Coordinates of C-alpha atoms in Angstrom, one line a residue:
Chain K
M186 CA 34.7 -52.4 98.1
P187 CA 34.5 -49.0 96.5
R188 CA 32.8 -49.1 93.2
P189 CA 33.1 -47.5 90.0
E190 CA 31.2 -43.7 89.7
A191 CA 28.7 -44.1 87.2
P192 CA 28.0 -40.5 86.1
R193 CA 25.0 -38.4 85.3
V194 CA 23.5 -37.5 81.7
A195 CA 20.8 -35.9 80.7
I196 CA 19.4 -37.4 77.4
Q197 CA 16.1 -38.0 75.6
R198 CA 14.5 -41.0 75.1
W199 CA 11.9 -42.1 71.9
T200 CA 9.2 -44.4 72.9
A201 CA 6.7 -45.2 70.2
G202 CA 5.0 -42.3 72.4
G203 CA 7.3 -39.9 71.6
W204 CA 10.4 -37.9 73.5
T205 CA 10.8 -37.2 77.0
E206 CA 13.7 -36.0 79.0
V207 CA 15.1 -37.7 82.0
P208 CA 18.7 -37.6 83.9
D209 CA 20.4 -41.2 83.5
Q210 CA 23.4 -42.6 84.4
V211 CA 25.8 -44.7 82.1
A212 CA 29.8 -46.1 82.3
A213 CA 32.7 -44.4 83.6
E214 CA 35.3 -45.1 80.7
E215 CA 38.6 -42.7 80.7
P216 CA 41.6 -43.2 79.3
L217 CA 45.5 -44.7 81.5
Q218 CA 48.7 -44.9 79.8
L219 CA 50.4 -46.9 82.1
N220 CA 54.0 -46.2 82.2
L221 CA 56.9 -48.3 83.0
D222 CA 60.1 -47.0 84.6
G223 CA 58.6 -43.8 83.7
E224 CA 58.3 -44.8 80.0
P225 CA 54.6 -44.4 77.7
L226 CA 53.7 -48.4 77.2
S227 CA 50.0 -48.0 76.7
I228 CA 46.8 -46.2 76.9
V229 CA 43.8 -48.3 78.7
M230 CA 40.5 -47.6 77.9
R231 CA 39.0 -48.7 81.7
T232 CA 36.3 -47.9 84.8
P233 CA 38.7 -45.8 86.9
G234 CA 39.5 -47.2 90.6
H235 CA 41.6 -50.5 90.5
D236 CA 44.1 -49.8 88.3
L237 CA 46.6 -50.5 90.5
E238 CA 45.3 -54.0 90.0
L239 CA 44.7 -53.2 86.2
A240 CA 48.2 -52.1 85.9
L241 CA 50.2 -55.6 87.5
G242 CA 47.9 -57.6 86.2
L243 CA 48.1 -56.6 82.7
L244 CA 52.1 -56.7 82.9
W245 CA 51.3 -60.1 84.5
A246 CA 49.6 -61.5 81.5
E247 CA 51.8 -60.4 79.3
Q248 CA 54.6 -61.4 81.3
V249 CA 56.6 -58.8 82.2
I250 CA 56.7 -59.7 85.7
T251 CA 56.3 -62.8 86.7
D252 CA 56.9 -62.4 90.6
L253 CA 55.6 -59.4 92.3
A254 CA 59.0 -59.0 93.6
Q255 CA 59.6 -57.3 90.7
V256 CA 57.6 -54.3 90.7
V257 CA 59.6 -52.0 93.6
R258 CA 57.2 -49.2 93.5
I259 CA 54.3 -48.4 91.7
R260 CA 53.4 -44.0 91.3
I261 CA 49.9 -43.2 91.1
S262 CA 47.8 -41.2 92.9
A263 CA 44.1 -42.2 92.4
E264 CA 44.7 -45.3 95.1
A265 CA 47.3 -43.6 96.9
G266 CA 49.7 -43.4 99.9
E267 CA 48.6 -46.9 100.5
E268 CA 50.8 -49.9 101.7
E269 CA 49.5 -53.4 99.4
G270 CA 52.5 -56.0 100.3
A271 CA 55.1 -55.5 99.6
V272 CA 54.4 -53.2 97.1
A273 CA 55.1 -49.5 97.6
V274 CA 52.9 -46.9 96.3
V275 CA 54.0 -43.4 96.4
A276 CA 51.3 -40.9 94.8
D277 CA 53.6 -38.2 93.4
L278 CA 51.7 -38.3 89.8
V279 CA 49.7 -34.8 88.5
E280 CA 47.7 -36.0 86.3
S281 CA 45.1 -39.1 88.2
N282 CA 44.9 -41.5 85.0
E283 CA 47.9 -43.0 85.2
V284 CA 50.0 -45.6 86.8
D285 CA 54.0 -45.7 86.1
V286 CA 55.1 -49.1 87.6
H287 CA 59.2 -49.9 88.7
L288 CA 60.9 -52.9 87.7
R289 CA 63.7 -54.2 90.0
S290 CA 65.5 -55.1 87.0
A291 CA 64.5 -54.7 84.2
G292 CA 61.0 -56.0 82.6
R293 CA 61.1 -59.7 80.3
C294 CA 59.8 -57.2 77.2
P295 CA 60.6 -54.4 79.0
Q296 CA 61.0 -52.9 74.9
R297 CA 58.2 -54.4 73.1
S298 CA 55.4 -52.4 72.5
F299 CA 51.8 -53.6 73.7
L300 CA 49.9 -53.9 70.8
S301 CA 46.1 -54.0 70.1
S302 CA 44.9 -57.7 70.3
S303 CA 41.0 -55.3 68.2
A304 CA 41.1 -53.3 66.5
C305 CA 41.7 -50.1 68.7
G306 CA 40.7 -45.9 68.3
V307 CA 44.1 -44.8 70.7
C308 CA 46.2 -46.5 69.0
G309 CA 49.7 -45.3 68.5
A310 CA 48.8 -43.1 71.1
T311 CA 51.0 -43.6 73.8
T312 CA 50.7 -40.4 75.9
L313 CA 47.6 -39.0 77.0
E314 CA 47.9 -35.9 74.8
S315 CA 48.3 -38.5 72.0
L316 CA 45.0 -39.2 72.6
A317 CA 43.7 -35.4 71.1
L318 CA 41.6 -36.5 68.0
D319 CA 42.1 -34.6 65.4
F320 CA 38.7 -34.9 63.0
P321 CA 35.9 -32.6 62.0
P322 CA 33.0 -32.3 63.1
V323 CA 30.7 -34.9 61.0
A324 CA 28.6 -32.8 58.9
P325 CA 25.3 -32.1 60.0
G326 CA 23.7 -35.5 57.0
P327 CA 20.5 -36.7 57.2
A328 CA 17.6 -36.0 59.4
V329 CA 15.7 -39.6 60.0
D330 CA 12.8 -40.5 61.6
A331 CA 12.9 -42.1 64.9
A332 CA 11.6 -44.6 64.7
L333 CA 13.6 -46.2 62.1
L334 CA 16.6 -47.6 64.2
P335 CA 14.8 -49.7 66.4
E336 CA 14.3 -51.4 62.8
L337 CA 17.8 -51.0 61.4
V338 CA 18.5 -53.2 64.9
E339 CA 15.7 -55.8 63.8
R340 CA 17.4 -56.0 60.1
L341 CA 21.1 -56.2 61.9
R342 CA 19.8 -59.1 63.2
A343 CA 17.7 -61.4 60.7
Q344 CA 20.6 -60.8 59.0
Q345 CA 23.0 -62.2 61.8
R346 CA 22.3 -66.2 61.2
V347 CA 26.1 -66.6 62.6
F348 CA 24.9 -65.2 66.0
E349 CA 21.6 -67.3 66.3
Q350 CA 24.3 -70.8 65.9
T351 CA 27.6 -69.6 68.4
G352 CA 26.0 -66.8 69.8
G353 CA 30.2 -65.1 69.8
L354 CA 29.5 -62.4 66.6
H355 CA 28.7 -59.4 67.2
A356 CA 27.5 -57.1 64.3
A357 CA 27.8 -53.9 62.1
G358 CA 25.4 -52.7 59.7
L359 CA 25.6 -49.3 57.2
F360 CA 22.4 -48.1 57.1
S361 CA 21.0 -45.0 54.3
A362 CA 19.0 -42.3 55.8
D363 CA 15.7 -44.9 54.9
G364 CA 16.6 -48.0 55.9
T365 CA 18.4 -49.4 52.9
L366 CA 21.4 -52.2 54.1
E367 CA 24.2 -51.2 52.7
V368 CA 27.1 -52.7 53.8
L369 CA 26.8 -55.7 57.2
R370 CA 29.6 -57.1 58.5
E371 CA 29.7 -59.2 61.6
D372 CA 32.8 -59.8 63.9
V373 CA 33.5 -61.4 67.1
G374 CA 35.4 -58.5 67.8
R375 CA 32.9 -55.5 68.4
H376 CA 35.7 -53.5 66.4
N377 CA 36.8 -55.7 63.4
A378 CA 32.9 -55.5 62.9
V379 CA 33.0 -51.7 62.7
D380 CA 36.3 -51.3 60.3
K381 CA 35.7 -53.6 58.2
V382 CA 32.5 -51.5 57.6
V383 CA 34.7 -48.7 56.9
G384 CA 37.2 -50.4 54.7
R385 CA 34.4 -51.6 52.4
A386 CA 32.8 -48.0 52.5
L387 CA 36.3 -46.8 51.6
L388 CA 37.8 -49.1 49.0
D389 CA 33.6 -48.0 47.5
G390 CA 35.2 -43.9 47.8
R391 CA 32.4 -43.5 49.7
L392 CA 34.1 -42.0 52.8
P393 CA 32.1 -39.7 54.7
A394 CA 29.5 -41.7 55.0
S395 CA 28.5 -38.5 55.8
E396 CA 23.8 -39.5 54.6
S397 CA 24.1 -42.7 56.5
V398 CA 23.2 -44.5 59.6
L399 CA 25.5 -47.4 61.7
A400 CA 24.1 -50.3 63.7
V401 CA 26.2 -51.5 66.0
S402 CA 25.0 -54.9 68.5
G403 CA 27.1 -54.6 70.9
R404 CA 28.4 -51.3 73.3
A405 CA 29.2 -48.7 72.4
G406 CA 32.0 -47.2 74.4
Y407 CA 34.3 -44.8 73.0
E408 CA 36.7 -47.2 70.0
V409 CA 33.4 -47.2 68.5
V410 CA 32.6 -43.6 68.7
Q411 CA 35.7 -42.9 67.3
K412 CA 35.8 -44.5 64.9
A413 CA 32.2 -43.2 62.8
V414 CA 33.0 -40.1 63.6
A415 CA 36.8 -40.9 61.5
A416 CA 34.3 -42.5 58.9
G417 CA 31.8 -39.3 59.2
I418 CA 29.1 -41.1 60.0
P419 CA 26.1 -38.5 61.4
V420 CA 24.0 -41.3 63.5
L421 CA 25.2 -44.3 65.7
A422 CA 22.9 -46.4 67.4
A423 CA 23.8 -48.7 69.3
V424 CA 21.8 -52.2 70.8
G425 CA 23.8 -51.8 73.7
A426 CA 25.4 -49.1 76.1
P427 CA 27.1 -46.2 76.4
S428 CA 29.7 -45.4 77.8
S429 CA 30.5 -41.6 80.0
L430 CA 33.9 -40.8 77.4
A431 CA 31.4 -42.5 74.1
V432 CA 28.7 -40.3 74.2
A433 CA 30.9 -37.0 75.3
T434 CA 33.4 -38.3 72.7
A435 CA 29.9 -38.3 70.5
R436 CA 28.5 -34.9 71.8
R437 CA 32.3 -33.1 71.3
F438 CA 32.6 -34.3 66.8
D439 CA 28.1 -34.1 66.6
L440 CA 27.4 -36.9 65.7
T441 CA 23.9 -38.9 67.0
L442 CA 24.2 -41.8 69.7
A443 CA 21.4 -43.6 70.1
G444 CA 21.3 -46.6 72.8
F445 CA 19.9 -49.3 74.5
L446 CA 17.8 -49.9 71.2
K447 CA 14.9 -51.8 71.9
K448 CA 11.6 -52.2 69.6
D449 CA 9.8 -49.5 70.8
R450 CA 12.2 -47.3 72.8
F451 CA 15.5 -46.0 72.8
N452 CA 17.6 -43.3 74.8
V453 CA 19.4 -40.7 72.3
Y454 CA 22.7 -39.4 74.6
S455 CA 23.8 -36.4 71.7
A456 CA 22.5 -34.2 68.5
P457 CA 19.4 -36.3 68.3
E458 CA 18.3 -33.0 66.9
R459 CA 18.9 -35.6 63.4
L460 CA 15.8 -37.5 64.4
Q461 CA 12.6 -36.6 63.8
R462 CA 10.2 -36.6 65.5
Chain G
M208 CA 27.3 -62.3 51.2
P209 CA 30.5 -65.4 52.5
R210 CA 28.9 -65.5 56.3
P211 CA 32.5 -66.3 58.4
E212 CA 32.6 -70.0 59.1
A213 CA 31.7 -71.5 62.6
P214 CA 34.1 -74.3 63.9
R215 CA 32.5 -77.3 64.9
V216 CA 32.5 -78.8 68.5
A217 CA 32.3 -81.3 70.3
I218 CA 31.0 -80.6 74.4
Q219 CA 29.7 -81.6 77.1
R220 CA 26.7 -80.3 78.1
W221 CA 24.8 -79.6 81.5
T222 CA 21.4 -79.2 82.7
A223 CA 19.9 -79.8 86.0
G224 CA 19.1 -83.5 85.0
G225 CA 23.0 -84.0 84.0
W226 CA 25.5 -84.4 81.1
T227 CA 25.0 -85.4 77.8
E228 CA 27.4 -85.1 74.6
V229 CA 25.9 -82.9 71.9
P230 CA 28.0 -81.4 68.9
D231 CA 28.3 -77.4 68.5
Q232 CA 28.8 -74.4 67.1
V233 CA 31.6 -71.6 68.1
A234 CA 31.6 -68.1 66.4
A235 CA 35.8 -68.2 63.9
E236 CA 39.1 -66.5 65.9
E237 CA 42.3 -66.1 64.6
P238 CA 44.7 -63.1 64.7
L239 CA 45.7 -61.8 62.1
Q240 CA 48.9 -60.2 62.0
L241 CA 48.6 -56.6 59.8
N242 CA 52.1 -55.7 57.9
L243 CA 52.7 -51.7 57.0
D244 CA 55.1 -52.1 53.6
G245 CA 56.6 -55.3 54.7
E246 CA 56.9 -53.9 58.6
P247 CA 55.1 -56.3 61.3
L248 CA 52.6 -53.5 62.9
S249 CA 50.1 -55.0 64.7
I250 CA 48.1 -58.0 65.5
V251 CA 44.8 -58.0 66.1
M252 CA 41.9 -61.6 66.9
R253 CA 38.9 -61.0 64.8
T254 CA 36.9 -63.5 62.7
P255 CA 38.8 -64.7 59.4
G256 CA 37.4 -62.9 56.2
H257 CA 37.2 -59.7 54.3
D258 CA 40.9 -59.5 56.2
L259 CA 41.3 -56.6 53.4
E260 CA 38.8 -54.1 54.9
L261 CA 39.9 -54.8 58.4
A262 CA 42.7 -54.0 57.4
L263 CA 42.2 -50.8 55.5
G264 CA 39.2 -50.4 58.2
L265 CA 42.1 -50.3 60.7
L266 CA 44.7 -48.1 59.2
W267 CA 41.8 -45.0 58.0
A268 CA 40.6 -45.4 62.3
E269 CA 44.1 -44.9 62.6
Q270 CA 44.9 -41.6 60.0
V271 CA 47.5 -43.9 59.5
I272 CA 46.2 -43.8 55.5
T273 CA 43.8 -40.1 55.2
D274 CA 42.8 -41.6 51.7
L275 CA 42.2 -44.8 49.4
A276 CA 44.9 -42.9 46.7
Q277 CA 48.0 -43.7 49.6
V278 CA 47.3 -47.8 49.2
V279 CA 49.6 -48.8 46.2
R280 CA 48.9 -52.3 46.5
I281 CA 47.5 -55.0 49.2
R282 CA 49.2 -58.7 49.7
I283 CA 46.7 -60.8 50.9
S284 CA 46.0 -64.7 50.7
A285 CA 42.5 -65.5 51.3
E286 CA 41.1 -62.7 49.5
A287 CA 43.8 -62.3 46.5
G288 CA 43.7 -61.6 42.7
E289 CA 40.6 -59.4 43.2
E290 CA 40.3 -56.0 42.5
E291 CA 38.8 -53.1 44.6
G292 CA 38.9 -50.3 43.5
A293 CA 42.0 -48.3 42.8
V294 CA 43.6 -50.6 45.2
A295 CA 45.6 -54.2 43.1
V296 CA 45.6 -56.8 45.8
V297 CA 48.5 -59.2 45.0
A298 CA 48.8 -62.6 45.6
D299 CA 52.0 -63.6 47.3
L300 CA 52.1 -64.1 50.8
V301 CA 51.9 -67.9 52.1
E302 CA 50.4 -66.8 56.1
S303 CA 46.4 -67.3 55.4
N304 CA 46.0 -64.5 58.3
E305 CA 48.5 -62.2 57.1
V306 CA 47.4 -59.4 55.3
D307 CA 50.1 -56.4 54.1
V308 CA 49.8 -52.3 52.8
H309 CA 51.7 -50.9 50.4
L310 CA 51.3 -47.6 50.6
R311 CA 52.3 -44.9 48.0
S312 CA 54.4 -43.3 50.1
A313 CA 55.3 -43.3 54.7
G314 CA 51.6 -42.4 56.0
R315 CA 50.9 -40.8 59.1
C316 CA 52.3 -42.6 62.0
P317 CA 54.1 -45.6 60.2
Q318 CA 56.5 -45.8 62.9
R319 CA 53.7 -46.2 66.0
S320 CA 52.9 -49.0 67.2
F321 CA 49.6 -49.7 67.6
L322 CA 48.6 -49.8 71.5
S323 CA 46.8 -52.0 73.2
S324 CA 42.7 -49.9 73.8
S325 CA 42.0 -53.1 76.4
A326 CA 44.1 -55.1 78.0
C327 CA 45.3 -58.5 76.0
G328 CA 46.6 -60.7 75.9
V329 CA 48.0 -61.2 72.5
C330 CA 50.1 -57.4 73.3
G331 CA 53.4 -57.5 73.0
A332 CA 53.6 -59.6 69.5
T333 CA 54.1 -57.8 65.8
T334 CA 54.1 -61.3 65.1
L335 CA 52.2 -65.5 65.0
E336 CA 55.3 -66.5 65.7
S337 CA 55.3 -65.3 68.7
L338 CA 51.9 -65.2 69.8
A339 CA 53.1 -68.7 70.4
L340 CA 52.3 -69.1 75.3
D341 CA 54.9 -69.5 77.2
F342 CA 52.8 -71.4 80.6
P343 CA 53.0 -74.8 82.1
P344 CA 48.7 -76.0 81.9
V345 CA 46.5 -75.6 85.3
A346 CA 47.1 -77.6 88.2
P347 CA 44.7 -80.1 88.1
G348 CA 43.6 -78.3 90.9
P349 CA 39.6 -78.8 93.2
A350 CA 36.8 -81.5 91.8
V351 CA 33.7 -78.2 92.1
D352 CA 30.0 -79.6 91.9
A353 CA 28.1 -78.8 88.2
A354 CA 25.4 -77.1 90.1
L355 CA 27.5 -74.7 92.1
L356 CA 28.6 -72.2 87.7
P357 CA 25.3 -71.3 87.9
E358 CA 25.3 -69.7 91.3
L359 CA 28.4 -67.9 90.9
V360 CA 26.4 -66.1 87.5
E361 CA 23.8 -65.8 89.6
R362 CA 26.0 -64.3 93.1
L363 CA 28.7 -62.5 90.2
R364 CA 24.7 -61.1 88.7
A365 CA 23.6 -59.7 92.1
Q366 CA 26.5 -58.0 93.3
Q367 CA 26.7 -55.9 89.8
R368 CA 24.9 -52.8 91.4
V369 CA 26.3 -50.3 88.6
F370 CA 25.9 -52.7 85.4
E371 CA 21.7 -53.1 86.8
Q372 CA 22.5 -48.7 86.5
T373 CA 23.7 -48.3 83.3
G374 CA 24.5 -52.0 81.2
G375 CA 28.0 -50.6 80.0
L376 CA 29.9 -53.4 82.7
H377 CA 31.3 -56.6 82.8
A378 CA 32.5 -57.8 86.1
A379 CA 34.9 -60.5 86.6
G380 CA 34.9 -63.0 89.7
L381 CA 36.9 -65.3 91.4
F382 CA 34.9 -67.9 93.5
S383 CA 36.7 -70.2 95.9
A384 CA 35.9 -74.1 95.2
D385 CA 33.0 -74.2 97.0
G386 CA 31.1 -71.2 95.5
T387 CA 32.9 -67.6 98.8
L388 CA 33.4 -64.9 97.1
E389 CA 37.2 -63.8 96.6
V390 CA 36.6 -60.9 94.4
L391 CA 34.7 -59.6 92.3
R392 CA 36.5 -56.3 89.6
E393 CA 33.6 -54.6 87.1
D394 CA 34.6 -52.3 84.3
V395 CA 33.7 -51.0 80.6
G396 CA 36.7 -53.3 78.9
R397 CA 36.2 -57.5 79.5
H398 CA 39.7 -57.7 80.2
N399 CA 39.7 -55.3 82.0
A400 CA 38.3 -56.7 85.0
V401 CA 40.3 -60.3 84.6
D402 CA 43.3 -57.8 84.9
K403 CA 42.1 -55.7 88.1
V404 CA 40.9 -59.4 89.6
V405 CA 44.1 -60.7 88.6
G406 CA 46.4 -58.4 89.9
R407 CA 44.6 -58.7 93.2
A408 CA 45.1 -62.2 93.6
L409 CA 49.2 -61.2 93.1
L410 CA 49.1 -58.1 95.3
D411 CA 46.9 -60.9 97.1
G412 CA 50.4 -63.8 97.0
R413 CA 47.4 -65.9 96.2
L414 CA 48.9 -66.3 92.4
P415 CA 48.4 -68.9 90.9
A416 CA 45.0 -68.8 91.9
S417 CA 45.2 -73.1 91.8
E418 CA 42.6 -73.8 94.6
S419 CA 39.5 -71.2 92.2
V420 CA 36.9 -70.3 90.0
L421 CA 36.7 -67.8 87.7
A422 CA 33.9 -65.9 86.2
V423 CA 32.6 -63.3 84.4
S424 CA 29.7 -61.3 83.2
G425 CA 30.3 -61.7 79.0
R426 CA 31.7 -63.4 76.3
A427 CA 35.0 -66.0 76.3
G428 CA 37.1 -65.0 73.9
Y429 CA 41.1 -65.8 73.7
E430 CA 42.6 -63.7 76.1
V431 CA 40.3 -64.1 78.9
V432 CA 41.2 -67.8 78.7
Q433 CA 44.6 -66.4 77.9
K434 CA 44.6 -64.4 81.4
A435 CA 43.1 -67.4 82.8
V436 CA 45.7 -69.3 82.0
A437 CA 48.5 -66.8 83.5
A438 CA 46.6 -66.6 86.4
G439 CA 46.4 -70.9 86.8
I440 CA 43.1 -70.7 87.2
P441 CA 41.6 -73.9 86.9
V442 CA 37.6 -73.2 86.7
L443 CA 36.4 -70.3 83.4
A444 CA 33.1 -70.6 83.4
A445 CA 31.4 -67.3 80.9
V446 CA 28.0 -65.8 80.9
G447 CA 28.8 -65.5 77.4
A448 CA 29.4 -67.6 74.2
P449 CA 33.2 -68.7 73.8
S450 CA 35.5 -68.2 70.4
S451 CA 37.0 -71.1 68.3
L452 CA 40.7 -70.3 69.4
A453 CA 39.5 -69.7 73.3
V454 CA 38.3 -73.6 72.4
A455 CA 41.4 -74.7 71.6
T456 CA 43.9 -72.0 74.3
A457 CA 41.7 -73.6 76.6
R458 CA 41.7 -77.2 75.7
R459 CA 46.2 -77.5 75.1
F460 CA 45.8 -75.5 78.8
D461 CA 44.3 -78.1 79.7
L462 CA 41.5 -75.0 81.2
T463 CA 38.2 -75.7 82.3
L464 CA 36.1 -73.8 79.6
A465 CA 31.9 -73.6 80.0
G466 CA 29.6 -70.9 78.3
F467 CA 26.7 -69.8 78.4
L468 CA 25.3 -70.2 82.0
K469 CA 22.2 -70.3 83.0
K470 CA 20.6 -70.4 85.7
D471 CA 19.7 -74.6 84.4
R472 CA 22.2 -75.3 82.3
F473 CA 25.8 -74.5 80.6
N474 CA 27.9 -76.1 78.2
V475 CA 31.9 -77.4 78.8
Y476 CA 33.6 -76.9 75.7
S477 CA 37.2 -78.5 77.1
A478 CA 39.1 -80.4 80.6
P479 CA 35.0 -80.9 82.1
E480 CA 36.8 -83.5 84.4
R481 CA 36.6 -81.1 86.9
L482 CA 33.6 -80.5 87.6
Q483 CA 31.9 -83.2 89.8
R484 CA 28.0 -84.7 88.1

């Protein structure tokens, strides 16, 4: 079975002793545009590979298709030229991040758009072109003591009593550059926790939050980075791993992105200059 | 700060020694219907609380609003009657899982639907009513040796070489009732990994997968349960925590839902009778 690629990136690794530049690998994340009968239906942020299965599985879960026989053919580039059971898989899309499923007759709900189930950074976008982000780079913002980032994660955990009870909540915390907790929100959805923090900052008249640090309990995918950029937050620290698109987006907008936050170490994927040594 | 409720549920806990019934708590998950100027815009699965912030943060990230002054008023029940900065918060919605944001003028993209960024179980639904699932209960299916479930997770991990490299991928594995791996898929998105597995099973003419066990590396939220039910899979085993709505949905469709899978123990939230002691 082919395995997803893990793109290589050069990162800065902080340990209690100092900094080293090391090569690293991150999980691949790219947008896939799903078309139904030639019309854009949805964009899914995914790890490339098995896109055919992804498209069909998604349409199945949504009951757009209830039988493989409803699918006449699938146009795709990356895995094209294959016969997949009774389905003709045709290789004539130029764009590799696109799959077009053609149905025998109109599916159960072909007119419906797929709606967001968790707040997301590609909402409203039906085509890859519309994903282009219309934000300025984040402001230089404050210098932050590198040793503070692991402490922020500890403070996030200390506040997270519900997580300890259920294991099922993500947290997002907005901190000042000296480590004071400004807002903490918890949610089953990683993106929701960030949206709640940003919504609070908006209500308090504090956007762009160009003097703050955002810490999140989970991974940093594209959407979390996009939400930080939208809020003008200069530093994002994630307990978990970043994706390739998260790294690329952070670099594009000059956001400091730190991941794998542990007590005595973390990785910096973008704009390390904000972190004081 | 008010903390999200953690609903109490009675569960069966398996340890290497046998079964005990214990009380437990799970993270609250409920759908929130977001309306813009009275029109349904999106449904977000979230932990109730701070819904006002969630709605505003989401609209901000999507650049539907770029200034709080664009918001005339917000109708909401759960957190109503408050003044929030310059925004009037009105308490006249009957439904507590609904928030209605009224803008001073049409926002940047009020006509756009919010699209799915990760495959989701509430796609296509703009109103809470349309969330009603149209699936039969899963078939009784096979009896499964309880001691097999921790082994499946070990097998999932053993296969997950990319996860070890990057820390950023989720895995979903479909297994036969005797523990043979049928399909494994990895993705940055938890839901995508499940969609790819189900898509593969569809292409192979194996849906409903009524003799199989699905193991997932992450948490079991509503959407993962919904996708298992849609595929007719009778047993779902998650390394992480389930949400309240995941438990309720599993019980409704008679899906066996196990969570917090560790080497020597796990919890069963629904339909434990499929697991042999």
